[in-house]
Coordinates of N, CA and C in Angstrom, one line a residue:
Chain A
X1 N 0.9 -1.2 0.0 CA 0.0 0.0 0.0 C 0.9 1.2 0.0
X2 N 0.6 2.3 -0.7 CA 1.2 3.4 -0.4 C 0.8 4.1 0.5
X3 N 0.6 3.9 1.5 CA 0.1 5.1 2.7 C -0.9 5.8 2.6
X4 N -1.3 6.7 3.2 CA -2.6 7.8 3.5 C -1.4 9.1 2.2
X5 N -2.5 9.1 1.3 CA -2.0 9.9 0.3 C -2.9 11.0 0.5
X6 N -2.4 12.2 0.4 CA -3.1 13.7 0.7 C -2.4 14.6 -0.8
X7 N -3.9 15.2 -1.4 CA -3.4 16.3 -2.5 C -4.5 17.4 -2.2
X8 N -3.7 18.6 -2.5 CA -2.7 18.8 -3.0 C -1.2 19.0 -1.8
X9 N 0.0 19.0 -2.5 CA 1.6 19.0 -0.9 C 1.2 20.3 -0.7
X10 N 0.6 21.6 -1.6 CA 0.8 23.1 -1.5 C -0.7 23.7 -2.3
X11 N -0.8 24.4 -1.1 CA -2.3 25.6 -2.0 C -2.0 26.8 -1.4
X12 N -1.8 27.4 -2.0 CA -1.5 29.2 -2.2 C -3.4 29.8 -2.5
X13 N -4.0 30.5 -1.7 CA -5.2 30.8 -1.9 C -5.2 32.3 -1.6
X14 N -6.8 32.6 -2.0 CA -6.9 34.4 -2.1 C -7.4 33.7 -0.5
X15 N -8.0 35.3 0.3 CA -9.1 35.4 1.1 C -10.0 35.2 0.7
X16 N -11.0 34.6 1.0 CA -12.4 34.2 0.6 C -12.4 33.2 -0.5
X17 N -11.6 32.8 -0.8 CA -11.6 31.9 -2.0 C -12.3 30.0 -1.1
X18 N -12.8 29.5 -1.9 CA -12.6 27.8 -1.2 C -11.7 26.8 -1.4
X19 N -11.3 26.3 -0.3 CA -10.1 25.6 -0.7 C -11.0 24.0 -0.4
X20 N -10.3 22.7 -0.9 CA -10.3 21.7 -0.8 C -9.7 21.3 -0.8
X21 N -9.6 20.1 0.4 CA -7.9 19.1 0.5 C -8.9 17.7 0.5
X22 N -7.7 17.0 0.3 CA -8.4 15.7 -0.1 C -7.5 14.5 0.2
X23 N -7.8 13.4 0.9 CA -7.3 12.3 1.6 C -7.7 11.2 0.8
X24 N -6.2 10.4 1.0 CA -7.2 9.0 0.6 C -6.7 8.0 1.3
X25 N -7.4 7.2 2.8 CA -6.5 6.8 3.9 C -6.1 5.0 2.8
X26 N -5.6 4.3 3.6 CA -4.7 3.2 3.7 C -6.0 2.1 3.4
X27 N -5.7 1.5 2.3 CA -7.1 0.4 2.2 C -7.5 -0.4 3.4
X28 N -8.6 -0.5 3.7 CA -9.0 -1.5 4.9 C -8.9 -1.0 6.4
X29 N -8.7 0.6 6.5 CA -8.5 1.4 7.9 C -10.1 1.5 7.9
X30 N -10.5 1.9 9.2 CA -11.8 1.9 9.3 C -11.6 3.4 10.1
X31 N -10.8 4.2 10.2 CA -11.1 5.1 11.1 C -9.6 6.5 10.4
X32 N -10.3 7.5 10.4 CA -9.8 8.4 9.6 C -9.7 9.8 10.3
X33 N -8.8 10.6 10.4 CA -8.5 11.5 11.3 C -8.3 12.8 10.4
X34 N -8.9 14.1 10.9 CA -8.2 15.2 9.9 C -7.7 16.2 11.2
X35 N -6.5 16.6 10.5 CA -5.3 17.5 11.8 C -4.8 18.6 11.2
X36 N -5.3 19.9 12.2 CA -4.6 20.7 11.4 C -3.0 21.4 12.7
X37 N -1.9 21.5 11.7 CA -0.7 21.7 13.0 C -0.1 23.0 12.5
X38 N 0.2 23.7 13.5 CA 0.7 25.1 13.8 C 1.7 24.9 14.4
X39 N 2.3 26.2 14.3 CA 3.4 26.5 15.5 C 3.2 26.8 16.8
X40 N 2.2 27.8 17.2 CA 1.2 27.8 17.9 C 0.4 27.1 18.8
X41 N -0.7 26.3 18.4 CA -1.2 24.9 18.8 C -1.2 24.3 18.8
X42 N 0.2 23.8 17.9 CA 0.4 22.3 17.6 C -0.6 21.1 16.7
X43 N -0.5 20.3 17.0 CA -1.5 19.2 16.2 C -2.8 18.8 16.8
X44 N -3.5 19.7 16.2 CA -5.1 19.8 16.4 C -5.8 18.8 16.1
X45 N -6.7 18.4 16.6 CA -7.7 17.0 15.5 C -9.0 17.9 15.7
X46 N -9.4 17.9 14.5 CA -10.7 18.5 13.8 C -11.7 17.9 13.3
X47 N -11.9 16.8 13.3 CA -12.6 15.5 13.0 C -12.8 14.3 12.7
X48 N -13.0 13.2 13.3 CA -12.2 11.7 12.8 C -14.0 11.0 12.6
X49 N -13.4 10.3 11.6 CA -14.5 9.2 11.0 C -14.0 7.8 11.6
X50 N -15.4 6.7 11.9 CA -15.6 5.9 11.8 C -16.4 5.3 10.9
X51 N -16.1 4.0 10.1 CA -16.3 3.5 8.4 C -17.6 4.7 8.2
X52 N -16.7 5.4 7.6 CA -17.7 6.8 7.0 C -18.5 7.7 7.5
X53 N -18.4 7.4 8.7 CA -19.3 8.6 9.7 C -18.7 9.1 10.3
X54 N -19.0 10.6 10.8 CA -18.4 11.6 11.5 C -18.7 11.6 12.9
X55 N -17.5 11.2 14.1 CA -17.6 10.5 15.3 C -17.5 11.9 15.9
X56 N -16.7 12.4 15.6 CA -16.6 13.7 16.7 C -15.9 14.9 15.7
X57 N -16.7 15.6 15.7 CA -16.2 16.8 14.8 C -16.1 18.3 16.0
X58 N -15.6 18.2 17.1 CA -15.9 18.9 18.2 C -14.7 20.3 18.0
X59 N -13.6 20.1 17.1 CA -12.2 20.5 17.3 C -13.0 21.0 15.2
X60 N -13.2 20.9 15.0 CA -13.5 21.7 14.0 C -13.7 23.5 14.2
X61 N -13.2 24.2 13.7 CA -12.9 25.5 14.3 C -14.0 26.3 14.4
X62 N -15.3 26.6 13.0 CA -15.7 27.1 12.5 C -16.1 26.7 11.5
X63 N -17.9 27.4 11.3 CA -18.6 26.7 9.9 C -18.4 26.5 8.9
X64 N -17.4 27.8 8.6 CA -16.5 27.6 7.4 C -15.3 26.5 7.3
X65 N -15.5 25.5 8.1 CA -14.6 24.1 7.9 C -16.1 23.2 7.6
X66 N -15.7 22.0 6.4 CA -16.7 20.9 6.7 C -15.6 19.5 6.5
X67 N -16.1 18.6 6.8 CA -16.0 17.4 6.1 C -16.5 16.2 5.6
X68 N -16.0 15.6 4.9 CA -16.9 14.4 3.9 C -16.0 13.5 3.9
X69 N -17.0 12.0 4.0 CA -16.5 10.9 3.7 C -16.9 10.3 3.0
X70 N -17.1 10.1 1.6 CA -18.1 9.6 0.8 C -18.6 8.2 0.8
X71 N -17.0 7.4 0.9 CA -16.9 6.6 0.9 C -15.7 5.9 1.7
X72 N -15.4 4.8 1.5 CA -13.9 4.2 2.7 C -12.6 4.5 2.1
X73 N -12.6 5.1 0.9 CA -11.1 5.8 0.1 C -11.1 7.0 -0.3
X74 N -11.9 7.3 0.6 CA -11.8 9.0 0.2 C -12.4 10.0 0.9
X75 N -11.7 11.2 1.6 CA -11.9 12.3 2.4 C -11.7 13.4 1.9
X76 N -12.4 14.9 2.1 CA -11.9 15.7 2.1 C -12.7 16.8 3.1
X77 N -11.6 17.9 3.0 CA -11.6 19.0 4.1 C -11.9 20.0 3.6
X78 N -13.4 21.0 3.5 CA -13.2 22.1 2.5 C -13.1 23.4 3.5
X79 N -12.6 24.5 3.5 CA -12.8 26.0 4.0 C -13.5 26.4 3.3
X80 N -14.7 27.0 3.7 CA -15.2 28.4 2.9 C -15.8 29.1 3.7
X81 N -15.6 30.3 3.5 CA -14.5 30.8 2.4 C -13.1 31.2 3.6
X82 N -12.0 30.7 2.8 CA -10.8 30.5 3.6 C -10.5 32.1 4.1
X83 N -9.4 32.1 5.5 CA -9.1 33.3 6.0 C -7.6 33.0 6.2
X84 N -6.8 34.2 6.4 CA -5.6 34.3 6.5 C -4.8 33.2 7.9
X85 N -5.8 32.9 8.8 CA -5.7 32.6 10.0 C -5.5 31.3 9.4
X86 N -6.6 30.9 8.9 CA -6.7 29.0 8.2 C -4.8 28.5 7.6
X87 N -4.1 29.4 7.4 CA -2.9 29.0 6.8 C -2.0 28.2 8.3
X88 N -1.9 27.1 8.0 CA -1.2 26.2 8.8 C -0.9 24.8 7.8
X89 N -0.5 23.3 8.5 CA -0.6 22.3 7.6 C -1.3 21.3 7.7
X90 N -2.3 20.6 7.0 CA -3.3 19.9 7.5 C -3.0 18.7 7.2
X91 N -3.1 17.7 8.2 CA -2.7 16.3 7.8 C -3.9 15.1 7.9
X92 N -4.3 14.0 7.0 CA -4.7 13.4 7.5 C -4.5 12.0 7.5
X93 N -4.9 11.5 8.3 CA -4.1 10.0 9.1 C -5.7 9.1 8.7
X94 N -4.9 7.5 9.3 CA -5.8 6.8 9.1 C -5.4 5.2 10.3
X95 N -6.3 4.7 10.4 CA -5.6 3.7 11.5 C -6.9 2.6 11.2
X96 N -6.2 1.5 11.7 CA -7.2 0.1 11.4 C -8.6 -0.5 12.5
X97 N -9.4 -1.0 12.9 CA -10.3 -1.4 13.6 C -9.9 -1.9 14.5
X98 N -8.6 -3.3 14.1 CA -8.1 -4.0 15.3 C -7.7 -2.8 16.9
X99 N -8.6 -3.8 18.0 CA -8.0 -3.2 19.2 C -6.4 -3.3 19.5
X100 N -5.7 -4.2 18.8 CA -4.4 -4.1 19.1 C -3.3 -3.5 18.1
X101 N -4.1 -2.8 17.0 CA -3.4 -2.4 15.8 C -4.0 -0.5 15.6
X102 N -3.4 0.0 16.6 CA -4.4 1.3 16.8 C -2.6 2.8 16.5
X103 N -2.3 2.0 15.9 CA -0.8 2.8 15.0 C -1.8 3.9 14.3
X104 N -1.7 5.1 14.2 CA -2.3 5.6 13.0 C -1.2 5.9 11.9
X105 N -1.2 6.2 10.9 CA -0.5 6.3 9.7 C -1.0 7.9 9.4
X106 N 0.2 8.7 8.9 CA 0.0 10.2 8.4 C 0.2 10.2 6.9
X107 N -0.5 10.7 6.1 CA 0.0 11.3 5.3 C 1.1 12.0 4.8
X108 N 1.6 13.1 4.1 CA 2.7 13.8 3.8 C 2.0 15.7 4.2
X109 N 0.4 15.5 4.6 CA 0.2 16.6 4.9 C -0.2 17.8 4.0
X110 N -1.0 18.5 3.7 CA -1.0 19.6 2.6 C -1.0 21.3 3.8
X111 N 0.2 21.5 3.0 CA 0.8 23.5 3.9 C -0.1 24.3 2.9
X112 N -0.9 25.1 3.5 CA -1.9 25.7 3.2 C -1.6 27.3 3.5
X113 N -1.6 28.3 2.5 CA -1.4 29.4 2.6 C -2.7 30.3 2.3
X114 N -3.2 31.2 3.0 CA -4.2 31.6 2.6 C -3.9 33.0 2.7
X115 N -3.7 34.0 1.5 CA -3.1 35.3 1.8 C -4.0 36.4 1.8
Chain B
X1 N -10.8 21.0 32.0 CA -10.5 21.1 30.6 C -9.3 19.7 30.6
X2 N -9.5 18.9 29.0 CA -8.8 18.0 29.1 C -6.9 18.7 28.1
X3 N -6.1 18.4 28.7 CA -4.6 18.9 28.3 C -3.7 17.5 28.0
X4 N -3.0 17.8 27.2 CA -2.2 16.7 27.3 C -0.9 17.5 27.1
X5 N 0.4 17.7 28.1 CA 1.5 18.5 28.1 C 2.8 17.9 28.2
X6 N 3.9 18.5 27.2 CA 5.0 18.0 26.6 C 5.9 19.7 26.9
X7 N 7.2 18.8 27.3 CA 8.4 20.7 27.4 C 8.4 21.1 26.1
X8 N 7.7 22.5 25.7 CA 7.7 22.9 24.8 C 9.2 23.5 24.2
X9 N 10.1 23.2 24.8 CA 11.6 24.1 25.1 C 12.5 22.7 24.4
X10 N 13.2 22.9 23.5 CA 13.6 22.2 22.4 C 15.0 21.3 23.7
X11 N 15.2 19.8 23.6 CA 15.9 19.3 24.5 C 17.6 18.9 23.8
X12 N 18.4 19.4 24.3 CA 20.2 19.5 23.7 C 20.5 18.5 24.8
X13 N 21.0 17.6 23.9 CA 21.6 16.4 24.9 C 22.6 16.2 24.1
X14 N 24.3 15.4 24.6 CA 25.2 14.9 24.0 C 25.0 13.6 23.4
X15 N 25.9 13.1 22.1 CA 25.3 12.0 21.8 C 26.1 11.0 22.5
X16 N 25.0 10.0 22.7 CA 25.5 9.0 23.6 C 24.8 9.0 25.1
X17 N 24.4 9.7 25.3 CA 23.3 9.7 26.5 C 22.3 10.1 26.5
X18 N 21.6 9.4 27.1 CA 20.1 9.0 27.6 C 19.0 10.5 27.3
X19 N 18.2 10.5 26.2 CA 17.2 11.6 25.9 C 15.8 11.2 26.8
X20 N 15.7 11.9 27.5 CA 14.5 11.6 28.4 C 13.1 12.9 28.5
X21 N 12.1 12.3 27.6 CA 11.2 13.3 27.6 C 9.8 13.3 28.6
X22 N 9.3 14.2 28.4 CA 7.8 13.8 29.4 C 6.3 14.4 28.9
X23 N 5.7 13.7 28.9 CA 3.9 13.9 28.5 C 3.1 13.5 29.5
X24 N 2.9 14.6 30.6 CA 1.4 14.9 31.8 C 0.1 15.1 30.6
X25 N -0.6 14.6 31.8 CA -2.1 15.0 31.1 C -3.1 14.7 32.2
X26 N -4.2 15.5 31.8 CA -5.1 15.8 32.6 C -6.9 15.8 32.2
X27 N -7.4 15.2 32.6 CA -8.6 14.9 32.7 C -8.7 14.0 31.5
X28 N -8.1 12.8 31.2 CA -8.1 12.1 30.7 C -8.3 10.8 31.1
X29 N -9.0 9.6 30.5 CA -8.5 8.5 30.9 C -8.5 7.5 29.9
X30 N -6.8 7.8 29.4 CA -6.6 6.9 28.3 C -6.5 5.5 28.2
X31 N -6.5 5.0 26.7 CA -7.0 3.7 27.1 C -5.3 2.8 26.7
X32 N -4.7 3.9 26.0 CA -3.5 3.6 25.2 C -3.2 5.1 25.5
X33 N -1.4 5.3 25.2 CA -0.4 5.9 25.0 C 0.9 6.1 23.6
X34 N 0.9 6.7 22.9 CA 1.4 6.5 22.1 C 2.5 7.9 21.9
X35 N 3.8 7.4 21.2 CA 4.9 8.1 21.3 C 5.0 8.1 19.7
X36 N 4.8 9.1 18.7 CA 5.4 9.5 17.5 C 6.5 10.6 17.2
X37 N 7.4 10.2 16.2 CA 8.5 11.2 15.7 C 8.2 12.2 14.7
X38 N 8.5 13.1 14.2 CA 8.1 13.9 13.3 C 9.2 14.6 13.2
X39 N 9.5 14.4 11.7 CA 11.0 15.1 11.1 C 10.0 16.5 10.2
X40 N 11.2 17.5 9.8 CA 10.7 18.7 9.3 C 9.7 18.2 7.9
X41 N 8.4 19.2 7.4 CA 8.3 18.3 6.9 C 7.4 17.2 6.4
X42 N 7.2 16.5 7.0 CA 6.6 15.3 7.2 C 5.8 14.8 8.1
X43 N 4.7 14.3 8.0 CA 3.7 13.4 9.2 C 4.4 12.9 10.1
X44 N 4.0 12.4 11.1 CA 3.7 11.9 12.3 C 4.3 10.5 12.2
X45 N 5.8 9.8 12.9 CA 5.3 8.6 12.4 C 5.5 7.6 13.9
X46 N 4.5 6.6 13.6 CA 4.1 5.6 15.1 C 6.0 5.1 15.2
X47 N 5.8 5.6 16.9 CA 7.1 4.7 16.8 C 6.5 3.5 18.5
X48 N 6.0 3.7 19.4 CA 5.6 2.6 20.4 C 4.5 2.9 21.0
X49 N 4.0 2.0 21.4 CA 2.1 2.4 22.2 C 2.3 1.8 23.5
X50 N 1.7 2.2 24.5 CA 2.2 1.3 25.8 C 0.4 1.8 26.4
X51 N -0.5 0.0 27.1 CA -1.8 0.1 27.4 C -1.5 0.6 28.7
X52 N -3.2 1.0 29.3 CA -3.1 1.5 30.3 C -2.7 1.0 31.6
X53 N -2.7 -0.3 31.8 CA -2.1 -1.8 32.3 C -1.2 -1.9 32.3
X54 N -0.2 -1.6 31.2 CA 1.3 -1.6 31.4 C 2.2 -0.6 32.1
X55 N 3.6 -1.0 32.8 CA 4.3 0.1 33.4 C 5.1 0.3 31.9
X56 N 5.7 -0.3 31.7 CA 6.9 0.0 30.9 C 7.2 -0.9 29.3
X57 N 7.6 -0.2 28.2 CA 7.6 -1.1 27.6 C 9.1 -0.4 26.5
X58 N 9.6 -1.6 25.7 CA 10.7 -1.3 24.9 C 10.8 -1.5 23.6
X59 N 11.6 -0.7 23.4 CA 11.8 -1.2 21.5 C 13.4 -0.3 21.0
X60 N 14.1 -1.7 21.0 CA 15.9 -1.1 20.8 C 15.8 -0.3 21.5
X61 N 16.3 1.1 21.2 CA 17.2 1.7 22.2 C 15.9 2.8 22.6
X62 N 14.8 2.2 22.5 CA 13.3 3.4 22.7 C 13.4 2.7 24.5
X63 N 12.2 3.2 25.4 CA 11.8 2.9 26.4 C 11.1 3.7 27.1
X64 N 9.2 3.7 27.3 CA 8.3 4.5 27.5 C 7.7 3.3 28.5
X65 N 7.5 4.4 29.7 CA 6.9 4.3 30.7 C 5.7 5.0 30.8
X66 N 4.8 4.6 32.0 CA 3.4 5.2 31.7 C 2.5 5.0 33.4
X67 N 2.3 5.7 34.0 CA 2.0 5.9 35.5 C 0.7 6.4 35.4
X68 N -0.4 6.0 35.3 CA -1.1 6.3 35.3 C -2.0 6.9 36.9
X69 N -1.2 6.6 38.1 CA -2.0 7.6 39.2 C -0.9 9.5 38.8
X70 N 0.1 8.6 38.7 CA 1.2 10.6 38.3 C 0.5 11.0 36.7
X71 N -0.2 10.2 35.9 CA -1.0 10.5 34.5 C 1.0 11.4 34.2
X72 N 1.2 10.2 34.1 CA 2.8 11.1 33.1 C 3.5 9.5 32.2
X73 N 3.9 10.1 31.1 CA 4.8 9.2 30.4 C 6.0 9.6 30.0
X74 N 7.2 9.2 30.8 CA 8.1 9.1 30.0 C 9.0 8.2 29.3
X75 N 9.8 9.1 28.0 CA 10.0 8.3 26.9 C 11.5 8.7 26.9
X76 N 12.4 7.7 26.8 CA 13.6 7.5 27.0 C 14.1 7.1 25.7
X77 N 15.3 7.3 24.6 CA 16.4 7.1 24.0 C 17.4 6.7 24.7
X78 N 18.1 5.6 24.7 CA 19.1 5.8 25.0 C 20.5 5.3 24.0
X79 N 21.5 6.1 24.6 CA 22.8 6.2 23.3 C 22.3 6.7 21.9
X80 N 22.0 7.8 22.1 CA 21.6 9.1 21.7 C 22.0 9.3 20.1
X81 N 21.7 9.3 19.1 CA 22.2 9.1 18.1 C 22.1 11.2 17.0
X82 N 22.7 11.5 16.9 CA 22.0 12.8 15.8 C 21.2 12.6 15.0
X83 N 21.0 11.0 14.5 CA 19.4 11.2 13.5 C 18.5 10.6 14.6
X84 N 18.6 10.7 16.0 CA 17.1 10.8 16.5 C 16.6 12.0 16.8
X85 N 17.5 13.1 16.1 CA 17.1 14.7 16.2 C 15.7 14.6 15.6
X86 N 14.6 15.2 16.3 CA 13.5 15.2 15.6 C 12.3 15.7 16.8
X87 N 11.0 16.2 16.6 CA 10.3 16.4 17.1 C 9.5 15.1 17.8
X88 N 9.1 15.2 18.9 CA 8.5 13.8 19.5 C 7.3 14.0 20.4
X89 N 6.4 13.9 19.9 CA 4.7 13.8 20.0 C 4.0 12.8 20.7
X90 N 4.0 13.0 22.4 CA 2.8 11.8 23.1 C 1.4 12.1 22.2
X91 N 0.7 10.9 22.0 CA -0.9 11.1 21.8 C -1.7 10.2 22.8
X92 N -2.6 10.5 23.0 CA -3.8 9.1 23.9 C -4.6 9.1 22.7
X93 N -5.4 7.7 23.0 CA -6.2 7.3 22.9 C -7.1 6.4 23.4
X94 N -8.6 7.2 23.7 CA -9.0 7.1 24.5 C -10.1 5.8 24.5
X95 N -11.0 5.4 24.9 CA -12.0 4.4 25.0 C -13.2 4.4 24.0
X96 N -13.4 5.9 23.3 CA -14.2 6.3 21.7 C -13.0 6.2 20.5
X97 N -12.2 6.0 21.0 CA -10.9 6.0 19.6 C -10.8 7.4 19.1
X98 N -10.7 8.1 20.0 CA -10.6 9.4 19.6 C -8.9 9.9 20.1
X99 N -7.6 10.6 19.1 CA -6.8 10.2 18.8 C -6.1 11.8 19.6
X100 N -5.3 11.7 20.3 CA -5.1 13.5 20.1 C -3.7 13.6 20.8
X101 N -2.9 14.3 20.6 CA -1.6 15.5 20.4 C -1.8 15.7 21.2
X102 N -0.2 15.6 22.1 CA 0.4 16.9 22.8 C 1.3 18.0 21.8
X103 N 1.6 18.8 22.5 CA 2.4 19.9 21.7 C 3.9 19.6 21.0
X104 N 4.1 18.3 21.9 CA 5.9 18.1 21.5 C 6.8 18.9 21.9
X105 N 7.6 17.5 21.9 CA 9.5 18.1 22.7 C 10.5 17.8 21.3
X106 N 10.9 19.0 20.8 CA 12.4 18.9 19.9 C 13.4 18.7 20.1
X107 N 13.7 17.4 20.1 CA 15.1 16.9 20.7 C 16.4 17.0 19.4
X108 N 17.3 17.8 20.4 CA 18.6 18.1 19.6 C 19.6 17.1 19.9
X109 N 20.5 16.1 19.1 CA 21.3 15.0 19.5 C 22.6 15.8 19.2
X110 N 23.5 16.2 20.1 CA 24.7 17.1 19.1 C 25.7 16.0 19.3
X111 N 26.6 15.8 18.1 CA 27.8 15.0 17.8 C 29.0 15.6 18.6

């Protein structure tokens, strides 16, 4: 498997513009995490799915954040409309069902600029 | 309020001796403990998990302990290498599988 693959590595955006990031976790994980990390606050969790549902979306900042899980190979994180503040790097991970296999796996992350 | 805290203050140790970090936390009760590396850069990556049950556990020259009445873990290196220079991230996980970050300690290994 190649890992939890995240596109795009770089988004350069206006103010107000919408952005979309987009995950695709590790075949056969049942549980999926979206992170956003600062220098600041460090590594935030903003919403984690179980097989396709949204378990706790509590750490999501604002309405202008959502997320989707359509399906079990695919996530994404949209802003709208993004703000200068939103620029940090967002990662998202992915980990398996087993109670003894609770490793999560990262992505490579997408650094998000919003000017 | 629930915290999970790591020395925010970057740690310079020589190489060859013992890197010893620490992750308190509070109002938690995790079900697991887990210790990740993070080079510039790049995600998060699992390096040992230690359950709530256990005191201590190893892997080569890793070694994470976990006290659950002091709620502290520390995580030990030892014989200190310059490519274990890197940022080092406790997370819990708790009894909903819900996954979360401390702030991290940046450990400097100087040659």
């Amino acid at each position: 498997d190649a890992g939890v693959i995240q596109s795009p590595r770089h988004e350069v955006t206006e103010m107000g513009q919408e952005v979309t990031l987009r995950c695709k976790p590790i075949s056969g994980h049942d549980y999926l995490f979206w992170y956003r990390q600062t220098m600041m606050r460090g590594l935030e969790l903003l919403i984690y799915f179980n097989n396709n549902v949204p378990i706790d979306d509590s750490g999501m900042p604002e309405d202008r954040f959502s997320a989707k899980m359509p399906n079990a190979s695919f996530s994404t994180l949209k802003i709208q409309p993004s703000e200068p503040r939103d620029s940090a790097v967002y990662f998202c991970a992915s980990r398996g069902r087993d109670s003894g296999n609770t490793e999560a796996f990262f992505g490579q992350g997408t650094r998000l600029t919003v000017v | 309020s629930q915290k999970i805290e790591q020395n925010s203050e970057a740690l310079n140790i020589q190489e060859g001796k013992t890197a010893t970090l620490t992750c308190n936390y509070t109002n938690y009760s995790p079900a697991y403990l887990q210790w990740y590396r993070q080079d510039p850069g790049r995600g998060p990556v699992f390096l040992l998990l230690i359950r709530e049950n256990e005191k201590e556990k190893r892997k080569e020259r890793l070694k994470v302990t976990f006290d659950t009445t002091l709620k502290q873990s520390l995580f030990h290196i030892t014989a200190s290498q310059p490519a274990d220079s890197a940022t080092y991230l406790c997370a819990l996980l708790n009894a909903g599988n819900m996954l979360t970050f401390g702030g991290g300690t940046r450990l400097m290994v100087k040659p």
